[in-house]
Coordinates of C-alpha atoms in Angstrom, one line a residue:
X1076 CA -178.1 -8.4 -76.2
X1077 CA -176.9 -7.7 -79.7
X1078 CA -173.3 -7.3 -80.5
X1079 CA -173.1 -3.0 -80.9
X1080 CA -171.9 -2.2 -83.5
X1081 CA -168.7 0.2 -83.4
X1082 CA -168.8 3.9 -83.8
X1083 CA -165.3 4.3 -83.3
X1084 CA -163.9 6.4 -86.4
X1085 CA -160.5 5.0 -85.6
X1086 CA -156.8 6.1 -84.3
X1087 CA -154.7 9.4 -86.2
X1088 CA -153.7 8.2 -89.4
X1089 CA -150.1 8.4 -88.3
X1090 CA -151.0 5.3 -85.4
X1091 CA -151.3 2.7 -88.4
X1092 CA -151.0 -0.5 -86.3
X1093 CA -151.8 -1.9 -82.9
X1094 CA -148.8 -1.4 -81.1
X1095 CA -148.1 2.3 -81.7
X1096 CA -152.0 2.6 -80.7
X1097 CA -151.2 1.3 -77.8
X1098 CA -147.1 2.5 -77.5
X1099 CA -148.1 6.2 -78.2
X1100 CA -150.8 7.3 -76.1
X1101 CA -148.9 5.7 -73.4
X1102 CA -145.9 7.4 -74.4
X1103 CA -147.5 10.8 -74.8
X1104 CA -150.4 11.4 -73.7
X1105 CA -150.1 14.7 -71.0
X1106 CA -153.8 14.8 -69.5
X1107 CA -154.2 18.2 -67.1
X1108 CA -156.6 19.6 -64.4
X1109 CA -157.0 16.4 -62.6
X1110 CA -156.0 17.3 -58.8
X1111 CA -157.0 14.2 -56.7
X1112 CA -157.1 14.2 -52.6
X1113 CA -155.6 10.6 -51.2
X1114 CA -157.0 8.9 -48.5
X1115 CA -155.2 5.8 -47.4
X1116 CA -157.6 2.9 -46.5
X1117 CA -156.7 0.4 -44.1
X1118 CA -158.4 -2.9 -45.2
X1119 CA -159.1 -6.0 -43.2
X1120 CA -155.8 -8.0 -43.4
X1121 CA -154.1 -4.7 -41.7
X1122 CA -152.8 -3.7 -45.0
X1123 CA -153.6 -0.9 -47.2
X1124 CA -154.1 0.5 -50.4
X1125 CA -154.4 4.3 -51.2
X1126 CA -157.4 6.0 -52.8
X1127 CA -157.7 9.0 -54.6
X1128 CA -161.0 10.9 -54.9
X1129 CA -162.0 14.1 -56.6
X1130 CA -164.7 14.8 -54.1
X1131 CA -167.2 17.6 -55.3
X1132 CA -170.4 16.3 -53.5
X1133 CA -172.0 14.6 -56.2
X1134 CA -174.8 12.0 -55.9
X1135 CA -172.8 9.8 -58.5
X1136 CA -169.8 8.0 -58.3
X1137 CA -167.3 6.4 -60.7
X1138 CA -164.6 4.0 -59.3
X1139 CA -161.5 3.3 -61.7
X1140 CA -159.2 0.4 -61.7
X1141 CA -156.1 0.5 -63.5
X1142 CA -154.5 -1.8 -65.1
X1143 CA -151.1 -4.5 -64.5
X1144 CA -148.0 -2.2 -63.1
X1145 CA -150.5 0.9 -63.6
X1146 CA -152.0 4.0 -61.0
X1147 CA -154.0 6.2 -60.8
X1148 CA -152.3 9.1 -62.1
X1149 CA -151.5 7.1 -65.6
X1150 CA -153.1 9.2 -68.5
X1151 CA -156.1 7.2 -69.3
X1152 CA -156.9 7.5 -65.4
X1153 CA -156.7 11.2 -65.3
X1154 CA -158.3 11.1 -68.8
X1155 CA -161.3 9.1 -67.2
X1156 CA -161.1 11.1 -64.1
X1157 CA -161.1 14.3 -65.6
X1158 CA -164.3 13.6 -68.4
X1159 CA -166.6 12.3 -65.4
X1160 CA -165.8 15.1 -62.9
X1161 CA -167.0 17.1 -65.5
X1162 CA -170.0 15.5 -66.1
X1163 CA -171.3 15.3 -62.5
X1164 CA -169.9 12.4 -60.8
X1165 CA -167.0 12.1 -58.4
X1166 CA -164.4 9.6 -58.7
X1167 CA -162.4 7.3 -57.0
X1168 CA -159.2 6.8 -58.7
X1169 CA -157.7 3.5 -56.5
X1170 CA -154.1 1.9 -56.2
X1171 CA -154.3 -1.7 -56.0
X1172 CA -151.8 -2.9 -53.0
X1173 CA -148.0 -1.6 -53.8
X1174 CA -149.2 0.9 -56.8
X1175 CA -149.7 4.0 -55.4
X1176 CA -145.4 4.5 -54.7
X1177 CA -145.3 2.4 -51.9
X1178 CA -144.7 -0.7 -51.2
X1179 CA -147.7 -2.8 -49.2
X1180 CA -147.3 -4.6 -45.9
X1181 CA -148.5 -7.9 -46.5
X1182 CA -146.4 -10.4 -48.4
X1183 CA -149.1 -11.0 -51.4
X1184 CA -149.2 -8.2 -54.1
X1185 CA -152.3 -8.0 -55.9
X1186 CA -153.6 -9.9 -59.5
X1187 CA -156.8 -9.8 -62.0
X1188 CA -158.6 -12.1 -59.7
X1189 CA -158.5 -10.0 -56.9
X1190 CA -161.9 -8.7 -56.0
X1191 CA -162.1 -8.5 -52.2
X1192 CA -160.1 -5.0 -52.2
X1193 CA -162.1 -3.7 -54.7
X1194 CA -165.1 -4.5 -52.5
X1195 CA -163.8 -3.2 -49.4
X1196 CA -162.7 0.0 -51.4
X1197 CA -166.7 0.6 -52.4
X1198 CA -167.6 -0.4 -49.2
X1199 CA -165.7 2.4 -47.7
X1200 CA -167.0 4.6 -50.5
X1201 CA -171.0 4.0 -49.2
X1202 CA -170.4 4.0 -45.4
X1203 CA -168.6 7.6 -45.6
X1204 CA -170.5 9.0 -48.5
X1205 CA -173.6 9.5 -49.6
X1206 CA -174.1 8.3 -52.9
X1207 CA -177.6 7.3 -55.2
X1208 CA -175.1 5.8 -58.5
X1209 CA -171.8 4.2 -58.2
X1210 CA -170.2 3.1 -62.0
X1211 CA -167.6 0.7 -62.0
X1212 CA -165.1 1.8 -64.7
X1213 CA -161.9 -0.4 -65.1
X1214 CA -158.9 -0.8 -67.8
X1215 CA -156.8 -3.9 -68.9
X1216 CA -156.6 -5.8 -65.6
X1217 CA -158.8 -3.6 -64.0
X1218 CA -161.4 -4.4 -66.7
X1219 CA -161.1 -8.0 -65.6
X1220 CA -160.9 -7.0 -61.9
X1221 CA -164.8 -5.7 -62.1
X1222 CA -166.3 -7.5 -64.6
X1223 CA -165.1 -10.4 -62.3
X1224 CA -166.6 -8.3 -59.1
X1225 CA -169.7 -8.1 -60.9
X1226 CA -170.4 -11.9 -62.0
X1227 CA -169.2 -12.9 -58.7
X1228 CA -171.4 -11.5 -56.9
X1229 CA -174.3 -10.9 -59.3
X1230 CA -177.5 -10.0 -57.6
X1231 CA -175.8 -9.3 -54.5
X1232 CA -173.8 -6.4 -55.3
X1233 CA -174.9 -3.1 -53.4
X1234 CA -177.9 -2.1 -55.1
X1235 CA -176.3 1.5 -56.2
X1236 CA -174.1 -0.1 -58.4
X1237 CA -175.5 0.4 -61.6
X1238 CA -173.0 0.1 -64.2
X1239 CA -169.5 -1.3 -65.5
X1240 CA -167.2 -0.8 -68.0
X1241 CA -164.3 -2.6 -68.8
X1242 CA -161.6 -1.5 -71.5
X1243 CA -159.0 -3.7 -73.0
X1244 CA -159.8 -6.2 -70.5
X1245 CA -158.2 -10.1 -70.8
X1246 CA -161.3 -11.8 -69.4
X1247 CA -159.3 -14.6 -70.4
X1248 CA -156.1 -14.8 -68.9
X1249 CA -154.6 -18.1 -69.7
X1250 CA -154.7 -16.9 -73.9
X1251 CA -153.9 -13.5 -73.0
X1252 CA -150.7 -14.2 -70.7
X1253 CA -149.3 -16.7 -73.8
X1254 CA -149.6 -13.8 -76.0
X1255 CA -147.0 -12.7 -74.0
X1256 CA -144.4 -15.1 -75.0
X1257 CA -144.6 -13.7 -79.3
X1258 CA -141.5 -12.2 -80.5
X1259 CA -143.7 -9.1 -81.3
X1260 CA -144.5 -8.2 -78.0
X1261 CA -141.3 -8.7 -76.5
X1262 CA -141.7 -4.6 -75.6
X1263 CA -144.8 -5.2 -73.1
X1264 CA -143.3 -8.4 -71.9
X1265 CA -140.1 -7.1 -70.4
X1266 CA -141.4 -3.9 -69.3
X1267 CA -144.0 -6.0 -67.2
X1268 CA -141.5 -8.0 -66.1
X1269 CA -138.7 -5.6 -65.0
X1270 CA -141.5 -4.1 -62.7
X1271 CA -142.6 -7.0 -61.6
X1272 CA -139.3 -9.0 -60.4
X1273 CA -138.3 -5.6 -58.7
X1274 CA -141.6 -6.0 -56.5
X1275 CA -140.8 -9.6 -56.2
X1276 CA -137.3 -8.6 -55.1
X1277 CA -138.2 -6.6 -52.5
X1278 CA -141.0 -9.2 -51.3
X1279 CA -137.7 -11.2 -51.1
X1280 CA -136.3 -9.2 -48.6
X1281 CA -138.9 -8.6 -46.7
X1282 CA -140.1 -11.9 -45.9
X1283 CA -137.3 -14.1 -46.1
X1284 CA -137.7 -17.9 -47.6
X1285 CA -141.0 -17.5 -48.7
X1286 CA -139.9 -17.0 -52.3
X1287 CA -137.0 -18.4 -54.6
X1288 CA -135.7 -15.6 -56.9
X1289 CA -133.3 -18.0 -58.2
X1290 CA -136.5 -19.5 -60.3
X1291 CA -136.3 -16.6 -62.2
X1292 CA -133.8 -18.4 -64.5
X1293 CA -135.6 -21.2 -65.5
X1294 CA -138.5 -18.3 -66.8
X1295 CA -138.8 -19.4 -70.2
X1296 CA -142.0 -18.0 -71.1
X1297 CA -145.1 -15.9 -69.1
X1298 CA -147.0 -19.1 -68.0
X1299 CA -143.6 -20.1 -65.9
X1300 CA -143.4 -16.6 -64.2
X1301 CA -146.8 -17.4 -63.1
X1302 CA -146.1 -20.8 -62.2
X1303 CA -143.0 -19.5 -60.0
X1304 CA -144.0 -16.1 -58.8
X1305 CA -147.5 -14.4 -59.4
X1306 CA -149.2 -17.5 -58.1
X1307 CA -147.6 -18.1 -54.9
X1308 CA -147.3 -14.6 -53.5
X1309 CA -151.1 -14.5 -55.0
X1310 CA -151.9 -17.5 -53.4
X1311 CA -153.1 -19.9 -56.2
X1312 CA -151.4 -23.1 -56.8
X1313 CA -150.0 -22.8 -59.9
X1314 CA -150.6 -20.7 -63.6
X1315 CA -153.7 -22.8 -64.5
X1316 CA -155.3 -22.4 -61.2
X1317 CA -154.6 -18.7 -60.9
X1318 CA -155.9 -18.3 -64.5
X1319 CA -158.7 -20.1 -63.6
X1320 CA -159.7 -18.1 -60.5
X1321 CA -158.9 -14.8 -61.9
X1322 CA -160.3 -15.2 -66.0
X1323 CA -163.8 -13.1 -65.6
X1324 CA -164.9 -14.7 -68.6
X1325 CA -165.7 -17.9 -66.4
X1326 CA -168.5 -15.6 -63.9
X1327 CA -169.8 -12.9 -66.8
X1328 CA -173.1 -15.6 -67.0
X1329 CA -174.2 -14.0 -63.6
X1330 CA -173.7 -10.1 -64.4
X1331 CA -176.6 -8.8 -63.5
X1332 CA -176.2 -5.3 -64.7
X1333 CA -175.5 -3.7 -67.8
X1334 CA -171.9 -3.9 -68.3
X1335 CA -170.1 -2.9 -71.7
X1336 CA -166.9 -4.5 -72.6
X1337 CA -165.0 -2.6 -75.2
X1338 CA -162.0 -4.4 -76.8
X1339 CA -160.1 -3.6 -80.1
X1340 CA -159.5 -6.3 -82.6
X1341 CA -156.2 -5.3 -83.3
X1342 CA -155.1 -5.3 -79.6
X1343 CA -151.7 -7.1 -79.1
X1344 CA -152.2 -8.0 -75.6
X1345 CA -155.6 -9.8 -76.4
X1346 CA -156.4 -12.8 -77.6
X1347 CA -159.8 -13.5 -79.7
X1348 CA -161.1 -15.5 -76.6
X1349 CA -160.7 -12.3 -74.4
X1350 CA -164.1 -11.1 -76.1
X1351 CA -166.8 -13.5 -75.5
X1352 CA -169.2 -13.1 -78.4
X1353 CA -171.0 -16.3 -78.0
X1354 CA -172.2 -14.8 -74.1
X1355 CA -172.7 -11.3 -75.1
X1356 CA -175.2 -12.1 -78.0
X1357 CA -177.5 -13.9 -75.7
X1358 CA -176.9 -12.0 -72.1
X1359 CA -179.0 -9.4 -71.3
X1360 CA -176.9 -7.5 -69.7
X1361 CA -173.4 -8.0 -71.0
X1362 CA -172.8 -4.9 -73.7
X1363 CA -169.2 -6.3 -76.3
X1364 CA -168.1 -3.8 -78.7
X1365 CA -164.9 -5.0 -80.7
X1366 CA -164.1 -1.9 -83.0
X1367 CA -161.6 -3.0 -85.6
X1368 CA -158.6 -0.7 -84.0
X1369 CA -157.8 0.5 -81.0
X1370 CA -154.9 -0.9 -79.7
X1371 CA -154.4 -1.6 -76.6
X1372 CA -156.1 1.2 -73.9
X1373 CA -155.1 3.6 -76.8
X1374 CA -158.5 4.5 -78.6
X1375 CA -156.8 8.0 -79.7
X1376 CA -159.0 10.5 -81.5
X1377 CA -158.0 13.0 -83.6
X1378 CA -158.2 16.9 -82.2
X1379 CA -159.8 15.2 -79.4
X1380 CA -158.4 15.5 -75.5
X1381 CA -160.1 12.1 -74.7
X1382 CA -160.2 9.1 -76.0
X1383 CA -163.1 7.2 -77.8
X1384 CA -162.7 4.5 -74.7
X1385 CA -163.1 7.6 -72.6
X1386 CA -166.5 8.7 -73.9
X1387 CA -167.7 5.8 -74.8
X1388 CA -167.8 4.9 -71.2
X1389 CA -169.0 8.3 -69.7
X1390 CA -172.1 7.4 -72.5
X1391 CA -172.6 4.3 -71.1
X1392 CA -172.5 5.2 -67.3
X1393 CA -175.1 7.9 -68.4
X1394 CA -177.2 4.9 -70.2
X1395 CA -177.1 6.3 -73.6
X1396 CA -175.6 3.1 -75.3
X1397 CA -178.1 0.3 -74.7
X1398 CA -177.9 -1.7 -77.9

């Protein structure tokens, strides 16, 4: 499928770089209406995650995925939620394990590569409800999380899925995680971290032994923090194999519906490799739109209550982008 060409008319003028496109929105974005009903859903390990729906009866669904350290109720969430309920879809706005305000059960947290709760969460979604069009829509990690869903299982994915959209996602996590380590994005870095460790610390306590905080001091850049903490508690054996595992760039080949991925040039957390051209040109099902600006799940409009990343998926769920 050809490259699509942008539409995006770009960010206020006063948002004149990547990071305060991405800082801003983030910063000050107030999003209102969106009142969600939670459902906690045990999965199969005895864990859980909780679920929050906006449930008006619809025959069409749309499932978010938010993005590292994120929720559901972050802006571009409620942003997301609140242009597809009014569009006729309900939505499934989920917390991946120890996101929704409190902390999971099991000792693993959860990553980009994890797919499994994401299954078992529209699995739940098709044997309580009755629905003819579920949309995967997902941001940052979450873009990876279901873009990854969808290669992996391809053909074999429930049959009402008919769509996905992923939004600043690092497809390829390896160059997007070293991006990490530049002076110029020192901001994202330690905010990601602070969150993190304080997850990791209470891991700690809860099951004794299993992990060695005192690692934290030989942290010298991301790939380490990975090496010492995100693959462990994950379950991988080390950074490269976790990057591996989890970089949806290495199972896009076997999408097998159409799925947009929509990533800014300018985005700081993105490296080039994080927008697969080369497979996008000559899939026929994979949709990559790389507007010059962006930022970083920022995509602000002028005047405008939603963002361009916002309608440009509701357009694409409603199959009115195809090339």
């Amino acid at each position: 499928m050809p490259l699509l060409k942008s539409v995006y008319s770009g960010s206020p003028a006063y948002l004149y770089n990547g990071h305060l496109q991405t800082i801003i929105p983030s910063l000050t974005r107030n999003v209102t209406g969106v009142t969600y009903e939670r459902e906690r859903l045990t999965l199969a390990d005895d864990d859980f995650i909780d679920l929050d729906w906006i449930d008006a009866g619809k025959k069409r669904l749309v499932i978010l995925t938010h993005g590292l350290e994120g929720d559901s109720r972050r802006q571009y969430m409620l942003g997301t939620s609140r242009l597809f309920s009014r569009h006729g879809f309900d939505v499934l706005a989920w917390n991946c394990r120890s996101c929704s305000g409190e902390m999971n059960r099991a000792f693993r947290l959860y990553n980009h590569g994890e797919i499994g709760d994401i299954g078992e969460v529209i699995n739940h979604a098709l044997r309580t409800k009755s629905y003819e069009e579920i949309v995967l829509v997902g941001y940052s990690m979450g873009g990876n999380i279901i873009l990854k869903y969808l290669g992996v299982h391809a053909k074999h994915a429930p049959d009402v899925i008919k769509r996905g959209v992923a939004i600043s996602a690092p497809t390829d996590l390896g160059a997007s995680a070293a991006l990490l380590d530049r002076t110029s994005n020192r901001f994202y870095r330690n905010r990601f971290m602070k969150k993190l460790i304080a997850k990791l610390n209470q891991k700690a306590d809860l099951f004794p032994g299993r992990l060695d905080m005192t690692k934290l001091k030989q942290v010298k850049q991301w790939r380490d923090f990975d090496d010492f903490f995100s693959a462990p508690v994950n379950g991988y054996h080390d950074a490269n194999d976790f990057y591996n595992q989890a970089s949806a760039v290495n199972y896009m080949a076997d999408i097998a519906v159409p799925a947009l991925l929509l990533n800014a040039k300018n985005d700081p957390l993105l490296s080039a490799e994080c927008s697969p051209g080369w497979l996008a040109e000559n899939h026929p099902s994979i949709f990559l739109e790389t507007p010059a600006t962006g930022g970083h799940v920022g995509f602000m409009v002028a005047n405008d209550i939603y963002t361009y990343a916002e309608r440009r998926a509701l357009a694409f769920a409603e199959g009115t982008i195809d090339g």
